[in-house]
Structure formats: C-alpha cells, structure tokens
Short mmCIF file of C-alpha atoms in Angstrom, two decimals:
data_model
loop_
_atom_site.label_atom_id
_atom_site.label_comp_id
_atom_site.label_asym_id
_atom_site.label_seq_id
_atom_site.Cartn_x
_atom_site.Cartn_y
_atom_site.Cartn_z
CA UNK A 587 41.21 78.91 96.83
CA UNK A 588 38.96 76.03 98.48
CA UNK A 589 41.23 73.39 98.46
CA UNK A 590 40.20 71.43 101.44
CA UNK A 591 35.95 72.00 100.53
CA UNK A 592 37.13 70.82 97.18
CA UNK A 593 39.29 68.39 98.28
CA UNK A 594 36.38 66.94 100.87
CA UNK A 595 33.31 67.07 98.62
CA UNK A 596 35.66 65.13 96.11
CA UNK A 597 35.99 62.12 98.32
CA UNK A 598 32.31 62.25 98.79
CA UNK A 599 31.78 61.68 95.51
CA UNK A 600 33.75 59.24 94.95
CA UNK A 601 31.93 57.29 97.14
CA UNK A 602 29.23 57.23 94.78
CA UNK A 603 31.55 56.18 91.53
CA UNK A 604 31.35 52.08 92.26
CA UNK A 605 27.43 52.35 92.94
CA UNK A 606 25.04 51.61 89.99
CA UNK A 607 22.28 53.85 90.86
CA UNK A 608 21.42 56.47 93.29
CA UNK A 609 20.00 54.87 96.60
CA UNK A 610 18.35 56.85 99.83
CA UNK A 611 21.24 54.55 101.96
CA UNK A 612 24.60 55.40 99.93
CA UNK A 613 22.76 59.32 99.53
CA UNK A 614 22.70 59.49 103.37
CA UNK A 615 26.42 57.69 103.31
CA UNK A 616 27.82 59.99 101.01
CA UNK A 617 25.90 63.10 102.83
CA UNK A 618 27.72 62.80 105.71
CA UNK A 619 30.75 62.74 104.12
CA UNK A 620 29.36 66.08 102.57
CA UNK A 621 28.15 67.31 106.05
CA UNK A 622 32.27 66.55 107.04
CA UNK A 623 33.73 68.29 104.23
CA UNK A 624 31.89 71.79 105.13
CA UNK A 625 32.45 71.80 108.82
CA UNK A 626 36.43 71.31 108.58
CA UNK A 627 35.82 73.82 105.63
CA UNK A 628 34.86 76.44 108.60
CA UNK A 629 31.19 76.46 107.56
CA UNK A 630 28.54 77.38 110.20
CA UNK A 631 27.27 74.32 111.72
CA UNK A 632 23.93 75.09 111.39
CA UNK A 633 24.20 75.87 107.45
CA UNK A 634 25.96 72.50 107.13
CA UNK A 635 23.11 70.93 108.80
CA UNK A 636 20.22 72.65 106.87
CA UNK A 637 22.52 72.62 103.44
CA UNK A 638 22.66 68.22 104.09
CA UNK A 639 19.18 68.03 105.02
CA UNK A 640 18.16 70.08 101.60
CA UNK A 641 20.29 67.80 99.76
CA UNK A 642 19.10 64.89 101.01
CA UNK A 643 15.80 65.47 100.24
CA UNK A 644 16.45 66.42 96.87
CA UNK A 645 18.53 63.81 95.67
CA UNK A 646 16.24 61.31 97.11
CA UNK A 647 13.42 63.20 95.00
CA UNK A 648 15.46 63.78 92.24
CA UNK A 649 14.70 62.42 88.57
CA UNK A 650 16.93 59.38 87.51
CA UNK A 651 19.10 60.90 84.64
CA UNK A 652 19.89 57.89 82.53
CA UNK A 653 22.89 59.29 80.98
CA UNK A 654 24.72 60.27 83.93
CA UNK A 655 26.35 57.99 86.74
CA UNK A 656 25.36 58.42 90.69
CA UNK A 657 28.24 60.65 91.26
CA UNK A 658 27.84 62.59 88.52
CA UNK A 659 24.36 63.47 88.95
CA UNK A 660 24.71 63.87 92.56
CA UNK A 661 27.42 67.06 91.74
CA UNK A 662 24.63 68.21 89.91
CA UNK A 663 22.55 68.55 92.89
CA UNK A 664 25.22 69.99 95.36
CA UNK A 665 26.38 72.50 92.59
CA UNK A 666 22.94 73.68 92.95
CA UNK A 667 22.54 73.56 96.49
CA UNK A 668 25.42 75.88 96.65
CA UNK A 669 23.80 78.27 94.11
CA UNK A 670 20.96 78.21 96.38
CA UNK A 671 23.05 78.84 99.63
CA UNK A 672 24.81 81.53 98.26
CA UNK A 673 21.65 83.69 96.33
CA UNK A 674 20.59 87.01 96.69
CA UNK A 675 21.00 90.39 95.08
CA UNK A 676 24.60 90.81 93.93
CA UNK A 677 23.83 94.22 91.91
CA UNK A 678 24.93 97.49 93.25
CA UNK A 679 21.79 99.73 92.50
CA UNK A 680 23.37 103.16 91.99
CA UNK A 681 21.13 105.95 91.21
CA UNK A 682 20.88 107.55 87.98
CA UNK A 683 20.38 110.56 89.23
CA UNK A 684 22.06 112.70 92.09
CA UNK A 685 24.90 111.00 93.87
CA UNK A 686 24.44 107.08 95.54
CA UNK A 687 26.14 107.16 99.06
CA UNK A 688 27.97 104.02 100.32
CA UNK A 689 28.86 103.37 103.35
CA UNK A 690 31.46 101.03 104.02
CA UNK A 691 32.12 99.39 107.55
CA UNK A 692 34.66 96.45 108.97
CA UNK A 693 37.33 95.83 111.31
CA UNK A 694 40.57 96.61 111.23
CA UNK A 695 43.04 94.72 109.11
CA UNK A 696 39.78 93.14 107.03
CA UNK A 697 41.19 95.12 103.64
CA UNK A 698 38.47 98.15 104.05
CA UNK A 699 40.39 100.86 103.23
CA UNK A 700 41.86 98.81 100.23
CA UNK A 701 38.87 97.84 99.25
CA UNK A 702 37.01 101.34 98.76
CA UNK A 703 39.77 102.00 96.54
CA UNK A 704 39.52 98.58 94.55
CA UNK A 705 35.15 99.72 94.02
CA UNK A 706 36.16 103.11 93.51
CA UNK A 707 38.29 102.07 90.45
CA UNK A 708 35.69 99.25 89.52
CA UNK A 709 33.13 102.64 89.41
CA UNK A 710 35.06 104.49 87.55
CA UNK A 711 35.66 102.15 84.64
CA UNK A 712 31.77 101.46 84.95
CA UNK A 713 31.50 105.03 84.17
CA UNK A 714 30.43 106.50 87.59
CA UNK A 715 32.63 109.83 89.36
CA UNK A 716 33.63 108.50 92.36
CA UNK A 717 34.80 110.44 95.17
CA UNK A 718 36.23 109.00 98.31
CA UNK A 719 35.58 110.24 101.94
CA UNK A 720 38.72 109.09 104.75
CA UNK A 721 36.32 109.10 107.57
CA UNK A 722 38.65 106.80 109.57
CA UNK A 723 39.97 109.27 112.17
CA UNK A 724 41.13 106.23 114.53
CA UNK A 725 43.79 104.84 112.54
CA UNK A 726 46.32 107.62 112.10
CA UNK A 727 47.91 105.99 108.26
CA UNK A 728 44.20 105.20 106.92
CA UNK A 729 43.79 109.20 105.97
CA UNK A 730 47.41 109.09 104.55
CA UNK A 731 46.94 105.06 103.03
CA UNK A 732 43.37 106.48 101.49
CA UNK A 733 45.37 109.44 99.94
CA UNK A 734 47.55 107.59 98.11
CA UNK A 735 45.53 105.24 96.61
CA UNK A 736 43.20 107.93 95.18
CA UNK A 737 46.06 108.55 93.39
CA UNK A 738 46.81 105.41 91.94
CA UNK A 739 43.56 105.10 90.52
CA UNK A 740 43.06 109.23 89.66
CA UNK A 741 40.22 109.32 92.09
CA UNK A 742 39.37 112.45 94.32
CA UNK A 743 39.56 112.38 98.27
CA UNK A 744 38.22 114.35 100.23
CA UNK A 745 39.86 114.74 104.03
CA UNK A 746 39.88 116.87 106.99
CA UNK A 747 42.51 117.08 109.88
CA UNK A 748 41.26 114.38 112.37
CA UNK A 749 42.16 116.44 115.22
CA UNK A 750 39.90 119.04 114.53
CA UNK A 751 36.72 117.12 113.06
CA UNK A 752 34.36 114.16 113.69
CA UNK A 753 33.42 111.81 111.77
CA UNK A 754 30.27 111.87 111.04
CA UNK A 755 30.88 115.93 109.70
CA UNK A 756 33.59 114.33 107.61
CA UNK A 757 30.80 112.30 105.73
CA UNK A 758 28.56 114.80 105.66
CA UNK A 759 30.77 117.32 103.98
CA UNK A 760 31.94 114.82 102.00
CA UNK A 761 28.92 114.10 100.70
CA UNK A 762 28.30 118.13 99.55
CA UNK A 763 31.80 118.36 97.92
CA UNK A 764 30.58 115.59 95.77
CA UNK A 765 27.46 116.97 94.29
CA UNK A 766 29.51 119.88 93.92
CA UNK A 767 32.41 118.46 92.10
CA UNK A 768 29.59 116.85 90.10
CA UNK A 769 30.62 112.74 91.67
CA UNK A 770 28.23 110.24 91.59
CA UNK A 771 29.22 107.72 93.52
CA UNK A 772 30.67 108.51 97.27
CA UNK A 773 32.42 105.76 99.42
CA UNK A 774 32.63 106.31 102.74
CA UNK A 775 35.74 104.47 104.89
CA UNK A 776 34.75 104.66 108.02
CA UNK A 777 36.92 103.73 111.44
CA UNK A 778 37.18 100.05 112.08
CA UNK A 779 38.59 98.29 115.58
CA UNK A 780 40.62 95.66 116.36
CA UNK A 781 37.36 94.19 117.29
CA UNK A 782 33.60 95.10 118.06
CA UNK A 783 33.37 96.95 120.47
CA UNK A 784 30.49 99.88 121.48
CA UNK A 785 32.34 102.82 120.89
CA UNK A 786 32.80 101.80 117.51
CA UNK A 787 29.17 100.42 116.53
CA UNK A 788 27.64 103.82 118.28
CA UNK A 789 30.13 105.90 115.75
CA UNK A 790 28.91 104.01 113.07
CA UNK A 791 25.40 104.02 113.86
CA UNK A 792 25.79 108.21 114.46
CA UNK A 793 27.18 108.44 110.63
CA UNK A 794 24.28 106.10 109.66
CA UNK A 795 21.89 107.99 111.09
CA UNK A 796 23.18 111.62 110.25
CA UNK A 797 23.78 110.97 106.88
CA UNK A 798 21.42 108.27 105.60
CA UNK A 799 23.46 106.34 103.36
CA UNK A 800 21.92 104.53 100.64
CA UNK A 801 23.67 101.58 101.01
CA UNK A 802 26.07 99.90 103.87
CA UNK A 803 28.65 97.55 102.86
CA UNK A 804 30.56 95.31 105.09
CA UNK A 805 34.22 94.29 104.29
CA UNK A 806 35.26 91.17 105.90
CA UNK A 807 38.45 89.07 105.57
CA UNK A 808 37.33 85.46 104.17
CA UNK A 809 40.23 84.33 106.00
CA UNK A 810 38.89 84.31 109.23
CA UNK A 811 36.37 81.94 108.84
CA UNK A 812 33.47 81.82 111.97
CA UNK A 813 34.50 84.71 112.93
CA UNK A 814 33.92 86.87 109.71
CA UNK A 815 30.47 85.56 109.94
CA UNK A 816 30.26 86.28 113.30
CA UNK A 817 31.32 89.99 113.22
CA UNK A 818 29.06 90.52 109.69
CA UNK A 819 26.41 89.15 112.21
CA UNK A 820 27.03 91.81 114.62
CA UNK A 821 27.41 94.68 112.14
CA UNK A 822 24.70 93.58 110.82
CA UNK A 823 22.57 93.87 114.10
CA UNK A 824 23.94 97.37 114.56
CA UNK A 825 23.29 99.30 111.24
CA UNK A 826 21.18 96.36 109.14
CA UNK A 827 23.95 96.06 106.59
CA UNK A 828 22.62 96.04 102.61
CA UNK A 829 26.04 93.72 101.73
CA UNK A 830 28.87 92.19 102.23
CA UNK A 831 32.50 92.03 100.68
CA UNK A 832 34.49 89.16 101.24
CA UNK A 833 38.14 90.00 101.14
CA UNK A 834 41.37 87.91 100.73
CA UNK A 835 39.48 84.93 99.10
CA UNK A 836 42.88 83.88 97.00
CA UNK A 837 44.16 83.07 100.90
CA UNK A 838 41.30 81.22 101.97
CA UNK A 839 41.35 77.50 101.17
CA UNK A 840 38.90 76.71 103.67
CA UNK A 841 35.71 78.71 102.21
CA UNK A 842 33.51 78.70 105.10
CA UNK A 843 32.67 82.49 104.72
CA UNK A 844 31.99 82.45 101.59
CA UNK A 845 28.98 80.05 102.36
CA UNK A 846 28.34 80.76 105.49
CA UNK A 847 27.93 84.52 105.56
CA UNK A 848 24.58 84.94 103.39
CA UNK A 849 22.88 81.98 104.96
CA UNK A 850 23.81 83.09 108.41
CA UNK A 851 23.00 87.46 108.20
CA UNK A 852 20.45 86.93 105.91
CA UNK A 853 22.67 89.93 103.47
CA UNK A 854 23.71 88.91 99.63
CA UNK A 855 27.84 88.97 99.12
CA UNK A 856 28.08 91.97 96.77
CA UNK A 857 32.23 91.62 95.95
CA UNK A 858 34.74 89.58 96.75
CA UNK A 859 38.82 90.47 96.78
CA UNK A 860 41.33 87.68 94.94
CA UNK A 861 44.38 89.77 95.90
CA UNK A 862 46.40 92.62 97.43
CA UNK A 863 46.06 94.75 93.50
CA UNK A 864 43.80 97.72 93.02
CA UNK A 865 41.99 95.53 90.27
CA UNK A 866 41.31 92.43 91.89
CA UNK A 867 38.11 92.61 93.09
CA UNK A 868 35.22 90.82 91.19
CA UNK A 869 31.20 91.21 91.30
CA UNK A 870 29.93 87.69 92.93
CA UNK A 871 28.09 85.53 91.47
CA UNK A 872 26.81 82.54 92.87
CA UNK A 873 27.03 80.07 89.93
CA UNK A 874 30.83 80.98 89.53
CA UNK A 875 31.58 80.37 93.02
CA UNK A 876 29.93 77.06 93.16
CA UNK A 877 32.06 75.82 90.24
CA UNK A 878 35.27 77.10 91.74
CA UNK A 879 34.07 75.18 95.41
CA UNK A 880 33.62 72.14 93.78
CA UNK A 881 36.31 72.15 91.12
CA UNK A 882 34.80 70.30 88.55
CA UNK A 883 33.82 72.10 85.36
CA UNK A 884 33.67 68.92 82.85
CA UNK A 885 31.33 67.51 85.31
CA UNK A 886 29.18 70.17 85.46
CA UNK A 887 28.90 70.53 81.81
CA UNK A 888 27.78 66.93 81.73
CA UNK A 889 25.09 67.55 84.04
CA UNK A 890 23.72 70.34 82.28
CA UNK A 891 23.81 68.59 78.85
CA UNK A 892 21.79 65.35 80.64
CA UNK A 893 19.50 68.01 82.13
CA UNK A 894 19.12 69.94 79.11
CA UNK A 895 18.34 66.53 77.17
CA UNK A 896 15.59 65.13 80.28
CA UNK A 897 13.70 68.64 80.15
CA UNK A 898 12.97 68.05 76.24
#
C-alpha cells in the first residue's frame, strides 16, 4: 500500500539529510520534489499544489527544533499536512433510537455490494441489528451475491423479484420490515453502472428523495485513482453524499484517492477496504493513514518527543 508516495516523499527527504539547518531555498528544493512525489502518486493536481504551498509556508514559519535534524523535522510537518488534508468527520452517527438508514451508492465493480456486507458485519459486532436491502435490480447476481453474504455474516436480507418491483419500493419496504423485525441499522445497495450515466443518478436521486435516508455513502475503488475522485465528485453533485468508502486500498500503491478525495468533494472518508474478506474493512483515521503514506514510524516518534519537549 503506497509504495511509490512513500517511495517519492522518501527521496525528498533525503534531500534534506546533508543540510545543517532548515533554509526557505533547500524547503522550496525539497518541495518540489514533494509536489513530484504526489502527482505520479495520482493525486489531484490542484491538492498537490495547495498541499506544497501549505507546506511551504509552514516549514518556513516553523519553530527550529534543536533536537531534530532538517529532514526529520520537515516529516514532522508533512505528516501533519496530511492529517490536515485528509480531516473531517470519520464517525458514523447512528441513532439511538428507531432505525438509521444508509444509503449506499457506486459504480459497478467498485466493491459496493461487498462492502455493505463488510459494514453490516462491522454493525453487528458494534452491537447494532442490521438488515440489508438488495435494491440493485440492474445487475442480475447482486440480489443472489447480496444473499449469500447475509449468510456468511448471519445478517437478514430483505429482497423482492426484480421483475416485478422498483427500486425505490424495494427500499421503502425494506425500510418497514426493519422496524418490524426490530433492526437498527438498514443498508441500502443500490444499482451501480459501468459508469455515470443519467439513468442511473435520476434512480438514485428518486430513492433519495422517496425515502430520505439519513446518510449516503459512496463506495469507490482506490484503485482507480483520478477517476474515483472524479466519479465521488459527480455522485456527490447528484445526491450531496455524507461519505465516502475507499475500497481495495491493499491494491493501491499509488494513494492518490486516498488524499485526493476529501480535499477535492469536500466529504470525510468514513471506511476504507484492505482486502477481498468480510472483515477487512477499517474506520479511517487520518493520523493512521498519514503514518502508513509516509512509512516512517521511528521518525515520527522522534518528532513528537522534540515537540512534546519544545511545548514545555
């Protein structure tokens, strides 16, 4: 996972390592080295622009720490740059009363229907009922695939024959079997597309509006880079999405998404999917995910000690 942002923020650094203090002309040398690493990482061009310009400005500002050397210190500051880049509200508010409705959107092939089944087990050890709704009615195995893994994880689902219903009935008697099975928590998985088109966005925006979930999640595949962030972009335009979930992040060595996405929609990364299992999915967290990017835990531990020491 993020080998090549790793691999390209490393160099940068290393610039740093024969320098005896922190200048503004080996900063802006080593920032464009930075600025290289997260374009042929797949990040937004804009982001890497604004995320070097930040950077800049902050290391230039930044308070000499006496214990630390010019590399060191500047990992400090990108580690938290990345924090920054990546922020937002990671929670899932559920309610604690009456049943939380989640709506969950993406293309084809981006790990959706997988991936309500991955939360759906994550609920249930959390201590919530789910109950799963196989709203997809395009894609004649998702009804059949969403079966099956209810199953596997001892979760309800509740289905109708796709030739005789619509979707957006689906989710809305889906939604009263739940409150009377007594679930808490329903997930939605609705149709997805080889790609965005009209016909899908107007479905989805019919089941948005018809049964007022209280939250809508997209699921995008991390490996796809730009155009993940481009198509949570669009979704995002269409039904004003409350999240994303990042899937397939153990294939991505690039990481563009993954930094990209928030800065770009504006909408927090809620999960993110390290596998093909039923239990790999994790809760993001923005600290994490900058230590994994930049690969360097003994580093960072340095920094905060130095940091820890300065503030007293």
């Amino acid at each position: 996972m993020f080998e090549g942002i790793t691999e390209g923020l490393t160099n940068a650094f290393s610039a740093f390592r024969g320098s005896g203090k922190i200048t503004e002309g080996n900063i802006r040398d080593g920032m464009k080295q930075v600025r290289t690493a997260l374009l042929e990482a797949d990040v937004a061009f804009d982001v890497a622009q604004e995320f070097v310009r930040d950077i800049t400005e902050k290391a230039i500002g930044a308070n000499v720490l006496k214990s630390l050397r010019p590399d060191q210190q500047l990992v400090g500051i990108v580690h938290q740059g990345l924090i920054d880049l990546m922020a937002g509200d990671h929670t899932l508010p559920l309610k604690r009363d009456g049943v939380t409705v989640l709506m969950m959107c993406g293309l084809q092939g981006s790990g959706k229907t997988t991936t309500c089944g991955k939360l759906a087990r994550l609920l249930k050890e959390e201590g919530h009922t789910p109950l799963l709704v196989a709203a997809d009615l395009q894609r004649p195995a998702a009804i059949e695939q969403l079966k099956i893994i209810g199953e596997q994880i001892g979760c309800t689902v509740y289905h109708e024959d796709p030739a005789k219903s619509d979707p957006v009935q689906v989710c809305r008697n889906g939604v009263k079997q739940a409150k009377a099975i007594g679930a808490t928590v329903v997930l939605l998985d609705t149709a997805g597309r080889l790609g965005i088109d009209e016909e899908l966005m107007k479905e989805l925006q019919r089941i948005d509006n018809r049964v007022s979930p209280d939250m809508c999640l997209f699921v995008c595949d991390a490996m796809t880079g730009q155009d993940a962030v481009n198509s949570a972009k669009a979704f995002n335009e269409a039904l004003e999405l409350d999240g994303v979930v990042l899937t397939k992040l153990d294939g991505d060595a690039r990481g563009g998404a993954a930094l990209s996405v928030r800065a770009v929609t504006g909408v927090p990364i809620k999960f993110i999917g390290v596998g093909e299992q039923l239990d790999r999915l994790e809760q993001f967290h923005p600290d994490r995910m900058a230590g994994r990017i930049l690969g360097m835990g003994d580093v960072l531990s340095l920094v905060e000690k130095a940091q820890q020491e300065f503030d007293e």
